[in-house]
Coordinates of C-alpha atoms in Angstrom, one line a residue:
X1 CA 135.6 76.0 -0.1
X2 CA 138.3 76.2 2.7
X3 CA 136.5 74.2 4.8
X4 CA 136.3 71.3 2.1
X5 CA 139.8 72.0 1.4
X6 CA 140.9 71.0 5.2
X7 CA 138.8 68.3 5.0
X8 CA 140.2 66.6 2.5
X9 CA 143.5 67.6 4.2
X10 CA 142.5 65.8 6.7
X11 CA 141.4 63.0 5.5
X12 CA 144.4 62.5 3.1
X13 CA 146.4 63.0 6.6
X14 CA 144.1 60.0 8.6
X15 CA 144.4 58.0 5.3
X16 CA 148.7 58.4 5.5
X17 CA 148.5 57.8 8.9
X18 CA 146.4 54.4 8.7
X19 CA 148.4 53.3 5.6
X20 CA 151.8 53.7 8.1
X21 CA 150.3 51.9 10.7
X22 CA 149.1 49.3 8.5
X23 CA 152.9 49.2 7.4
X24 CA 154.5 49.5 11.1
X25 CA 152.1 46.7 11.9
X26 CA 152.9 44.7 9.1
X27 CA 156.5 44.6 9.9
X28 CA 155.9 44.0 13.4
X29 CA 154.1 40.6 12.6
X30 CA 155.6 37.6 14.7
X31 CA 157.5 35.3 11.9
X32 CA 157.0 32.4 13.6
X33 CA 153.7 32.8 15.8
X34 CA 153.5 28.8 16.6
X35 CA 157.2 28.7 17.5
X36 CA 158.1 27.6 21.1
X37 CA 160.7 25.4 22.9
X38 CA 161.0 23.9 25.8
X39 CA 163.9 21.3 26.1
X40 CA 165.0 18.8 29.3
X41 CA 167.3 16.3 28.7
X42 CA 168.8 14.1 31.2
X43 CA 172.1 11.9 30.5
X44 CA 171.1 8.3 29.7
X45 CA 172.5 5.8 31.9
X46 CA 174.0 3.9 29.4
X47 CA 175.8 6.9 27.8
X48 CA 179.8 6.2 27.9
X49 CA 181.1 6.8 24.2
X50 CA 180.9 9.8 22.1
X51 CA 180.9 10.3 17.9
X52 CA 182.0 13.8 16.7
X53 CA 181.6 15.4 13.4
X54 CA 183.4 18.5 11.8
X55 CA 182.7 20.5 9.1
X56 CA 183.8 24.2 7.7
X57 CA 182.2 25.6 4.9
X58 CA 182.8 29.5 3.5
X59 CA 180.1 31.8 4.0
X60 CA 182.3 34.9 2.3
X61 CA 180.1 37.5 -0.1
X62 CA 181.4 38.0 -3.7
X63 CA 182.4 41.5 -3.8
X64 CA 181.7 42.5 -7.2
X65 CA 182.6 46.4 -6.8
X66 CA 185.1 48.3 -6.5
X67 CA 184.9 51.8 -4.7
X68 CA 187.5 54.8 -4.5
X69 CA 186.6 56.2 -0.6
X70 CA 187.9 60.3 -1.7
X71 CA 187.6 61.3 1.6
X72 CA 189.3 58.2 3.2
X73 CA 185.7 58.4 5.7
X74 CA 185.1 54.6 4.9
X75 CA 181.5 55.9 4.3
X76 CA 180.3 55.2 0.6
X77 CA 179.0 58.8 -0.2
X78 CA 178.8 60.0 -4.2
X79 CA 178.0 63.5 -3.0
X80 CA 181.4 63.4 -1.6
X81 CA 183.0 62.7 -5.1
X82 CA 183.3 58.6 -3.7
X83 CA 183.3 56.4 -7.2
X84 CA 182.6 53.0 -8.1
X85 CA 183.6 50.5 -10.7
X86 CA 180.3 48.9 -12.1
X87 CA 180.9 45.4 -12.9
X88 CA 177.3 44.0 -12.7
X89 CA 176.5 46.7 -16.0
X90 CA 173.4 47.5 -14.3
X91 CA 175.1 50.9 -13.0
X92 CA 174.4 50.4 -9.7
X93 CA 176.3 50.2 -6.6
X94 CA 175.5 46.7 -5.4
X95 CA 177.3 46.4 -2.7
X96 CA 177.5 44.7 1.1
X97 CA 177.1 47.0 4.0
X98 CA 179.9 46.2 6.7
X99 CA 178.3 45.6 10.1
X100 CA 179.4 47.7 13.2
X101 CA 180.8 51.3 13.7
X102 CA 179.1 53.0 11.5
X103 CA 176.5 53.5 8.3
X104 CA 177.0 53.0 4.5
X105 CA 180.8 51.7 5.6
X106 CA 180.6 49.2 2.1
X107 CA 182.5 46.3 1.5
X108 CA 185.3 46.8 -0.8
X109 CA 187.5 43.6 -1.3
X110 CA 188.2 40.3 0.8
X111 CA 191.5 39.8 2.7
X112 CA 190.4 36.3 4.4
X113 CA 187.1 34.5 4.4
X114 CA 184.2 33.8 6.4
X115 CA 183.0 30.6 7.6
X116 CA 180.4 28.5 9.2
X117 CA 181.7 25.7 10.9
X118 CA 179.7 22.8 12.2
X119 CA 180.5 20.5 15.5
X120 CA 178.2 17.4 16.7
X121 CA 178.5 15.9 19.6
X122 CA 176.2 12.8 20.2
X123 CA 176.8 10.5 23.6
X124 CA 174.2 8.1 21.9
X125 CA 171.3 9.5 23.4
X126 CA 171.6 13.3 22.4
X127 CA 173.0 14.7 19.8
X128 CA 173.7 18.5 19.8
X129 CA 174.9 20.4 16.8
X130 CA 177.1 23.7 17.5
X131 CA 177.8 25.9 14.6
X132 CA 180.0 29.5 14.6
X133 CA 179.8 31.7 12.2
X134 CA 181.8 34.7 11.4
X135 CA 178.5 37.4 11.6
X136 CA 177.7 40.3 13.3
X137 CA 174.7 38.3 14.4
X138 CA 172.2 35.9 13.6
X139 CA 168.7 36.7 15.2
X140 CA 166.5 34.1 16.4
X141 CA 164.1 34.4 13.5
X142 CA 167.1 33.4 11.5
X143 CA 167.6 30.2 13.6
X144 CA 164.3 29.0 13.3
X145 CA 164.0 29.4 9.5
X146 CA 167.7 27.3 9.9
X147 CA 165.6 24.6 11.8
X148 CA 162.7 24.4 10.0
X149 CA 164.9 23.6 6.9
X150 CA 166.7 21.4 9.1
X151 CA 163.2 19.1 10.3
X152 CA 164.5 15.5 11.3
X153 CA 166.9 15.0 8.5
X154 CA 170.0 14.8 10.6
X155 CA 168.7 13.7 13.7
X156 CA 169.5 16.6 15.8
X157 CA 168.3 17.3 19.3
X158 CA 169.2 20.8 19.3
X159 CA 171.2 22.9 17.4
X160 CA 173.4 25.9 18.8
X161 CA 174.3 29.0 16.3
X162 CA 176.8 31.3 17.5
X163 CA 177.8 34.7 16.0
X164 CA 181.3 35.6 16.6
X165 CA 179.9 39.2 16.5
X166 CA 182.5 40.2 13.6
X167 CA 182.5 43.5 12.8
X168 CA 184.0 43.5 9.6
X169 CA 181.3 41.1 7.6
X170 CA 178.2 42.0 6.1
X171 CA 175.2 43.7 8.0
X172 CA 173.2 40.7 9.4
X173 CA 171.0 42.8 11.7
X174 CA 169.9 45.5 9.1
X175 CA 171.2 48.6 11.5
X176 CA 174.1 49.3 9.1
X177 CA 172.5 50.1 5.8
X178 CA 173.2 53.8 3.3
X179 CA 170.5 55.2 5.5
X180 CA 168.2 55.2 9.0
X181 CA 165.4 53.9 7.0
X182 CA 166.9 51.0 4.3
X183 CA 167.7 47.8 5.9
X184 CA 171.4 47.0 5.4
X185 CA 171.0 43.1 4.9
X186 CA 171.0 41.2 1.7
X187 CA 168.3 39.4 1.8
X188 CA 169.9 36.9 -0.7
X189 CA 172.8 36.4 1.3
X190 CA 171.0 36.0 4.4
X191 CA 168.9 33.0 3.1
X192 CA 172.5 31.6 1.7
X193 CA 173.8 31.9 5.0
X194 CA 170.8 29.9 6.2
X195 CA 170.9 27.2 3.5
X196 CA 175.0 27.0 4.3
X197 CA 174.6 26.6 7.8
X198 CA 171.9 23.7 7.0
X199 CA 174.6 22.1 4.9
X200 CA 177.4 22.3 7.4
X201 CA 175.3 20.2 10.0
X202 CA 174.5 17.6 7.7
X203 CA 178.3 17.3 6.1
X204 CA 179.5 17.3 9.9
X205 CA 177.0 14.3 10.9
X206 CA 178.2 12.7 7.9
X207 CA 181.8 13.1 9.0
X208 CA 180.6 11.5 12.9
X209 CA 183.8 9.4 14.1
X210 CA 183.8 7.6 17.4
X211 CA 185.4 10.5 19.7
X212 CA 187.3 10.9 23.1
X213 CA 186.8 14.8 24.3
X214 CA 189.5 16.6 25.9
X215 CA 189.0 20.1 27.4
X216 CA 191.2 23.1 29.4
X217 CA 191.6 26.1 29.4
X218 CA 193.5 29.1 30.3
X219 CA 191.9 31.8 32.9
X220 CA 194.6 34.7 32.8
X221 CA 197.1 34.9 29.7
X222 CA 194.8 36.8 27.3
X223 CA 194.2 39.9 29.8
X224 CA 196.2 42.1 27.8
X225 CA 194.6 41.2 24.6
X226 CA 192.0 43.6 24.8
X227 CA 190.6 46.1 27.6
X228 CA 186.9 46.6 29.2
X229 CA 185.7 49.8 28.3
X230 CA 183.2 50.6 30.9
X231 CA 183.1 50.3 34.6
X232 CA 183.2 48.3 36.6
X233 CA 185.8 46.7 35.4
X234 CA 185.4 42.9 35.2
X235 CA 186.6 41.1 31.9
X236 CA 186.1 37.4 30.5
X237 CA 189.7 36.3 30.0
X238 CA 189.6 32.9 30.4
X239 CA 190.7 30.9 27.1
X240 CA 188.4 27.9 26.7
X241 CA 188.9 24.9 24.4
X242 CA 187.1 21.6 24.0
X243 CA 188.8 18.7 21.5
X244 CA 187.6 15.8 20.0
X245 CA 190.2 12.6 18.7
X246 CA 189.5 9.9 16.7
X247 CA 189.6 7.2 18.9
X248 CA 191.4 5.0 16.5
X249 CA 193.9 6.9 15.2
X250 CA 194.3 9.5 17.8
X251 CA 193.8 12.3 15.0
X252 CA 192.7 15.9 15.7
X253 CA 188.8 15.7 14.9
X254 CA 188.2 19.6 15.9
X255 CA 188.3 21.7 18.7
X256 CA 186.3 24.5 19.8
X257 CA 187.7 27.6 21.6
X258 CA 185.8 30.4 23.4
X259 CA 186.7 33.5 24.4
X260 CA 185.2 37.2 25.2
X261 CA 186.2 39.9 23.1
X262 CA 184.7 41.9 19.9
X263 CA 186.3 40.8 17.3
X264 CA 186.7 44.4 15.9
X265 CA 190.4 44.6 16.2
X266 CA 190.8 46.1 12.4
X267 CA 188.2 48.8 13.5
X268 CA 186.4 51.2 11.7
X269 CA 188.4 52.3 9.0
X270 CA 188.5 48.4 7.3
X271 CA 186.7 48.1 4.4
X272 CA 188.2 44.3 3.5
X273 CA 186.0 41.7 4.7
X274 CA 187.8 39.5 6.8
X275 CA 186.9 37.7 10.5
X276 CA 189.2 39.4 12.1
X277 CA 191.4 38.1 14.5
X278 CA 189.4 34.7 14.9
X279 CA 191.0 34.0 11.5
X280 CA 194.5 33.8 13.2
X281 CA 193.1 31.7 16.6
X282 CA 191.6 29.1 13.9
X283 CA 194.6 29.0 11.9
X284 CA 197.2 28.5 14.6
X285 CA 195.1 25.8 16.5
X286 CA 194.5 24.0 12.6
X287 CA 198.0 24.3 11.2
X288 CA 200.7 25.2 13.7
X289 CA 201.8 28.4 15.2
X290 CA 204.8 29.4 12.9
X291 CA 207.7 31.7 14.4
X292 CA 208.7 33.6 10.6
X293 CA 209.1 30.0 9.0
X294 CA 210.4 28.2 12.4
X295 CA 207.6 26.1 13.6
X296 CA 207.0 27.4 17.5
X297 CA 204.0 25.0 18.2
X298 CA 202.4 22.0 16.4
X299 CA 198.7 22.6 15.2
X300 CA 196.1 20.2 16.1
X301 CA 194.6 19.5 12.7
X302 CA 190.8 19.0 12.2
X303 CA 188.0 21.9 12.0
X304 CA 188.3 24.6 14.6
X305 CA 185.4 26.3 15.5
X306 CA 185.4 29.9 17.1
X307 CA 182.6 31.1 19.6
X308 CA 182.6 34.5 21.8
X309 CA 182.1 34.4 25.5
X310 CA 181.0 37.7 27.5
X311 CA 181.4 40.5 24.9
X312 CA 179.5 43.4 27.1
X313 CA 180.9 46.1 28.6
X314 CA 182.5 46.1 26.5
X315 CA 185.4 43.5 25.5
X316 CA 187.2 45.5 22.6
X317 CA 190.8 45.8 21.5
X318 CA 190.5 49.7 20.1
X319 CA 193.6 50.9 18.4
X320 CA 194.5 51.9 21.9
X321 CA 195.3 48.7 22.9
X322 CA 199.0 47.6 22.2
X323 CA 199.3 43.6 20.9
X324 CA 203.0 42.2 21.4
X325 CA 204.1 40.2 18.6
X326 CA 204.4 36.7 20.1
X327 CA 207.8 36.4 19.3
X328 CA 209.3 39.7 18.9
X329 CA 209.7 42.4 21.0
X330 CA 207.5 44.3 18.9
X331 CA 204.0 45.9 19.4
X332 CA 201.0 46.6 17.3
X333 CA 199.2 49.9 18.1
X334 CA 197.3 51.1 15.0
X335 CA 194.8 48.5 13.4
X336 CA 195.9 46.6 11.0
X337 CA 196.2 42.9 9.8
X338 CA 199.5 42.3 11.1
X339 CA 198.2 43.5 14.6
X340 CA 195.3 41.1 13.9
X341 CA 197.7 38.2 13.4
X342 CA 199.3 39.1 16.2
X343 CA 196.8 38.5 18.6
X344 CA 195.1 35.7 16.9
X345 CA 198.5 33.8 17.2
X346 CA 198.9 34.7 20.7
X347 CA 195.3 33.7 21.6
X348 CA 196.4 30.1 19.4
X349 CA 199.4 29.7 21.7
X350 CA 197.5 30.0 24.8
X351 CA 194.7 27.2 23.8
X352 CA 197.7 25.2 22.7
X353 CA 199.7 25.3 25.3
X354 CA 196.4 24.8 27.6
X355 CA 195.7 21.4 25.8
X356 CA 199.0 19.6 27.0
X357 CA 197.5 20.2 30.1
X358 CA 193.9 19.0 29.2
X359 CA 191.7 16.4 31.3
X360 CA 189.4 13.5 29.8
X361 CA 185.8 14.6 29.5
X362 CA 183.4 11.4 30.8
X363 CA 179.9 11.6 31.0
X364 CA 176.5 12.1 28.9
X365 CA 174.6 15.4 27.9
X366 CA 171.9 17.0 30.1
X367 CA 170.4 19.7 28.1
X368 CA 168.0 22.7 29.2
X369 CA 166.8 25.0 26.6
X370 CA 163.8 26.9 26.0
X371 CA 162.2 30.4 24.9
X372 CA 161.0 33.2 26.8
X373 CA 159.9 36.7 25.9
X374 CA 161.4 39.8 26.5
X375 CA 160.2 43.5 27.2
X376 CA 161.3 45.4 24.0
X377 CA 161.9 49.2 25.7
X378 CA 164.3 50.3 23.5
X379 CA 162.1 53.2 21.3
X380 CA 164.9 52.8 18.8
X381 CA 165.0 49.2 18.4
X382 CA 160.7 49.6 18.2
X383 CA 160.8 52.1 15.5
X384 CA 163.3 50.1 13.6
X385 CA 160.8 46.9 13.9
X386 CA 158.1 49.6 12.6
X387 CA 160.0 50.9 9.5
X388 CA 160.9 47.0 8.8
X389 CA 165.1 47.7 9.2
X390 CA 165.0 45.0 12.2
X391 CA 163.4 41.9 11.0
X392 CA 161.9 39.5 13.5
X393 CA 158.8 41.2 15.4
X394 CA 157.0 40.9 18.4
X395 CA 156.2 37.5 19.5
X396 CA 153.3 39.0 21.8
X397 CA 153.1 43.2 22.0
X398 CA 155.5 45.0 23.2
X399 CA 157.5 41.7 23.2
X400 CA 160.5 39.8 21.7
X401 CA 161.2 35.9 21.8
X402 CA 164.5 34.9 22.0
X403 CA 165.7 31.8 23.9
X404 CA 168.5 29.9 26.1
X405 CA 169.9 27.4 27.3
X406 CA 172.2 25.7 29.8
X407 CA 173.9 22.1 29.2
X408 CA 176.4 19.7 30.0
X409 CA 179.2 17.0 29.0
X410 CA 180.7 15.5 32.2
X411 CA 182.3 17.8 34.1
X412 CA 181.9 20.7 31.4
X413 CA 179.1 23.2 31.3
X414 CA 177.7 25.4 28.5
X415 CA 175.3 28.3 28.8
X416 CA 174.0 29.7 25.7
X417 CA 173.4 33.8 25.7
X418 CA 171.9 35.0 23.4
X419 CA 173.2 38.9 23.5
X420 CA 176.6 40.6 24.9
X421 CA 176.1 39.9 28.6
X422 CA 178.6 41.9 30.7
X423 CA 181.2 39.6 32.2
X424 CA 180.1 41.0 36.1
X425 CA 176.9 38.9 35.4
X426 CA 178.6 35.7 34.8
X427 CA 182.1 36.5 36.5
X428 CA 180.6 38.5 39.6
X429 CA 181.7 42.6 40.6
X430 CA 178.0 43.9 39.6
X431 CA 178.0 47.3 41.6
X432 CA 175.4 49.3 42.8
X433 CA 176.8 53.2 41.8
X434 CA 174.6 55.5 43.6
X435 CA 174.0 57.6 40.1
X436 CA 172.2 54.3 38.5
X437 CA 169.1 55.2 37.5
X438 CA 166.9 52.9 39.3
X439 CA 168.7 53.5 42.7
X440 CA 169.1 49.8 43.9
X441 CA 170.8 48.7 47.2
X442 CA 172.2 45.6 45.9
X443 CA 172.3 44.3 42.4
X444 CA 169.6 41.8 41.2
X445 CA 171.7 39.4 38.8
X446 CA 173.4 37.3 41.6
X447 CA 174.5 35.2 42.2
X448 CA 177.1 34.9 39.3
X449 CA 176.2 32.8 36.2
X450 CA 179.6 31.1 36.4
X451 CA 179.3 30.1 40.5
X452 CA 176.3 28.2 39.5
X453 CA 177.7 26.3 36.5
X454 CA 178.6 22.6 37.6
X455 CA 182.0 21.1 36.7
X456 CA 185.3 22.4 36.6
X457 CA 185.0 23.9 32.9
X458 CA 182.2 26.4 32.1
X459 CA 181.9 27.7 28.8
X460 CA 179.5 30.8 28.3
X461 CA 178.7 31.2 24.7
X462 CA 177.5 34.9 23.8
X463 CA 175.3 35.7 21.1
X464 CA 173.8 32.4 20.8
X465 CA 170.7 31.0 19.1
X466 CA 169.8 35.2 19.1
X467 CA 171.6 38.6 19.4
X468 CA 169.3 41.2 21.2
X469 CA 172.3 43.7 22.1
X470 CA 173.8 44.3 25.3
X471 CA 172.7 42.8 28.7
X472 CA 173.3 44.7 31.3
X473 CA 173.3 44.7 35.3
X474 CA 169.9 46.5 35.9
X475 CA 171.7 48.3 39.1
X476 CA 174.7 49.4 36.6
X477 CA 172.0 50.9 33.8
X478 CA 172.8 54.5 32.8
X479 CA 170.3 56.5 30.4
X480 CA 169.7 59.6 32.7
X481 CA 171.5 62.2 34.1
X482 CA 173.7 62.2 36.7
X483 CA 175.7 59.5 35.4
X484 CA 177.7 56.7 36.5
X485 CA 180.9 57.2 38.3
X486 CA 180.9 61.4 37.9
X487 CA 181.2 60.8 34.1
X488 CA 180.3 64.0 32.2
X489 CA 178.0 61.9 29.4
X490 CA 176.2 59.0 29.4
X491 CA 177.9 55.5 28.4
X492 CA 177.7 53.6 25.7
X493 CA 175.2 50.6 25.8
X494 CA 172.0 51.2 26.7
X495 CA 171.7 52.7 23.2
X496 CA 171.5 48.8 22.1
X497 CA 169.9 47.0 24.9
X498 CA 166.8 45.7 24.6
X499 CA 165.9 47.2 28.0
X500 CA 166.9 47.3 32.0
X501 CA 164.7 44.0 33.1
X502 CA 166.5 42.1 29.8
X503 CA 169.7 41.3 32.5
X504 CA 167.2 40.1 35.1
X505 CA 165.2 37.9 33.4
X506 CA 167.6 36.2 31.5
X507 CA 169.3 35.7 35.0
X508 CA 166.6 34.6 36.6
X509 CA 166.2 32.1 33.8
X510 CA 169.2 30.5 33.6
X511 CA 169.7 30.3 37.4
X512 CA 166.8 28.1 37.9
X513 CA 167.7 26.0 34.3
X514 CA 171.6 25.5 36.3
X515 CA 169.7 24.3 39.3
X516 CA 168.1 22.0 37.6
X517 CA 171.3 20.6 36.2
X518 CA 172.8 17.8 37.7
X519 CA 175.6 18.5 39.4

């Protein structure tokens, strides 16, 4: 009897462990197995005049309930007395799962919204379609599904969707959930997102004007707006803004501004969703930057799109970090919307006062972009593709796609990241510490991004068509004891990298795409 009692043990064990597999390999399935890209676009001859189209449409969640946070954790948690107002009378807490910092932090009210809004540019020949939205993400399953829906109706060559990386909007990656195990998306929202995003692009091409394009940019006055939290330390500062004017009436079309910081400013104590300081950047730029009620600096007008450049690192403003009021001789220390504003407006003044400096942009579009695979070492970021909390799969085993892309408008280059690359990559000042773990002698992403951009203006736009975590230096990566720089525990990174080759292929990559470039 015991022995057909263990057998049957057994075989109910084999039978739960096929049935998980079965599972695990079920959520690993590639979403779009026939999916592949492979873009190269030179500048037609005959290109000389540019159309541009704007468009802004709100992508904020209805927050239905209401919570009382007892313990003032920002963690939903009913075992610790945390109560809820039901207002969908099904008595459950429906709610949105903020992305960032930490699990079951749930949404509880709206200060200011969030948006996706849509630029195209099109010399004639090409037209390119850039959209920013105010998400934690937007993975590159999530892009295709937005181009499929797109298909030829709009005429777009290529379309670009950048994730401000917002850390106070609703979980778009599924890491942020009540538990380890539930996905912390809303799988509703998420296809709205989608179907918005479709929407934005075709109300921008319906908005196309003939355009001139004006570009600058500011490389120093935002240093203090935020600090790099890991060394070396190298930081993105520069302030970059590209505008497009009717050409009849010399109006304000839109504008788009980049730069590289998380925009994580209210921290992890906010439960209000909000965009964070991007809200105030936008706002200045749109409607004027406003000294109490004393006008300081006329707004362009027009759509204003926000994008973040090199976020790794990483670029943060933690409440350590002081923001001056822009007027006052006042600082902001502890995180709150009136520090938010503060450096939003600050960040608006700069691109402002940039643009009475700006310089003509002449020239037609050469566009590289294709995908490429990735090594997925990350155990984590495997077992959360098993237990179906990271959507997406494996494109081949073992293996991610993701894609990028390098382009330009006369003298302006773009390259398109699709992660938090670490400024040193694009900037330069990768080091070699001797406590890295794969010992290197010199570092393998060189040489930097930004040396091998053409033109006087080079945009790097993070966490776009993808967002696969942080990419860092391969000589600077840190899981194993002893650790960089004499530190007494390991940094913070690795945890959310997809791996140590991620940084050198995506370098190698985009070095020969530049190349390639005219220049």
């Amino acid at each position: 009897m015991r022995k057909i009692k263990w057998s049957a043990l057994g075989l109910a064990l084999l039978v739960v462990i096929f049935l998980l597999g079965v599972f695990a390999f079920y959520n690993g399935r590639d979403r779009h197995p026939d999916y592949a890209l492979n873009l190269d676009i030179k500048a037609s001859k005959d290109s000389g005049t540019y159309k541009a189209g704007f468009a802004a449409l709100k992508i904020t969640p209805e927050v239905l309930e209401k919570w009382t946070d007892k313990n003032n954790d920002a963690a939903f948690n009913p075992k610790d007395g945390d109560t809820f107002e039901d207002k969908n009378g099904n008595e459950k807490f429906d709610t949105y799962w903020m992305a960032g910092f930490s699990k079951k932090r749930a949404a509880n009210g709206v200060h200011d919204d969030l948006w996706a809004r849509a630029m195209i540019l099109d010399d004639g020949h090409t037209r390119l379609a850039v959209v920013a939205i105010d998400l934690i993400g937007f993975p590159h399953t999530n892009v295709v599904n937005v181009r499929k829906k797109l298909a030829d109706q709009f005429g777009i060559t290529y379309t670009i969707i950048c994730s401000t990386h917002n850390h106070e909007g609703p979980d778009m990656l599924g890491l942020w959930g009540d538990s380890v195990v539930k996905r912390g998306v809303n799988p509703v929202y998420e296809k709205w997102v989608e179907d918005r995003i479709v929407e934005s692009i075709g109300i921008a091409v319906k908005n196309l004007k003939e355009a001139h394009l004006r570009v600058a940019q500011d490389l120093s006055g935002a240093d203090s707006l935020n600090m790099d939290t890991r060394k070396p330390i190298v930081k993105d500062d520069g302030v970059y803004i590209l505008q497009a004017t009717d050409t009849k009436s010399d109006s304000t079309l839109g504008a788009f501004v980049v730069w590289g910081n998380h925009p994580e400013t209210m921290w992890s104590r906010n439960t209000m969703i909000t965009s964070d300081f991007p809200h105030y950047v936008r706002e200045g730029i749109e409607k004027g930057v406003y000294d109490e009620k004393k006008l300081a600096k006329k707004g362009l007008g027009g759509v204003v799109l926000y994008a973040s450049g090199c976020v790794g690192g990483l670029m943060t403003t933690r409440p350590a970090v002081k923001i001056k009021d822009p007027f006052k001789n006042v600082y902001f220390e502890d995180p709150t919307f009136e520090k938010i504003n503060a450096q939003g407006t600050t960040l608006a003044l700069l691109a402002l006062n940039a643009l009475d400096k700006a310089e003509p942009v002449a020239g037609g579009i050469n566009l590289l972009a294709k995908t490429i695979e990735l090594p997925v070492g990350n155990i984590l970021f495997r077992l959360g593709i098993a237990l179906g909390v990271i959507e997406g799969g494996y494109s081949s085993w073992g293996h991610m796609r993701t894609e990028v892309a390098a382009w330009t408008i006369g003298q302006v280059s773009f390259i398109n990241i699709p992660g938090e690359l670490y400024p040193e990559i694009a900037n330069g000042g990768i080091e070699t510490p001797k406590e890295g773990d794969f010992k290197l002698a010199k570092p393998v992403e060189t040489p930097p991004l930004r040396s091998l951009m053409p033109g006087k203006y080079k945009f790097v736009l993070g966490l776009a068509n993808d967002e696969i975590g942080y990419i860092i230096p391969k000589s600077e990566w840190d899981k194993d004891a002893p650790y960089l720089y004499d530190s007494p525990k390991a940094h913070y990174g690795e945890v959310n990298s997809t791996g140590p080759e991620t940084a050198p292929i995506l370098h190698k990559t985009l070095k020969e795409m530049l190349e390639k470039l005219p220049k």
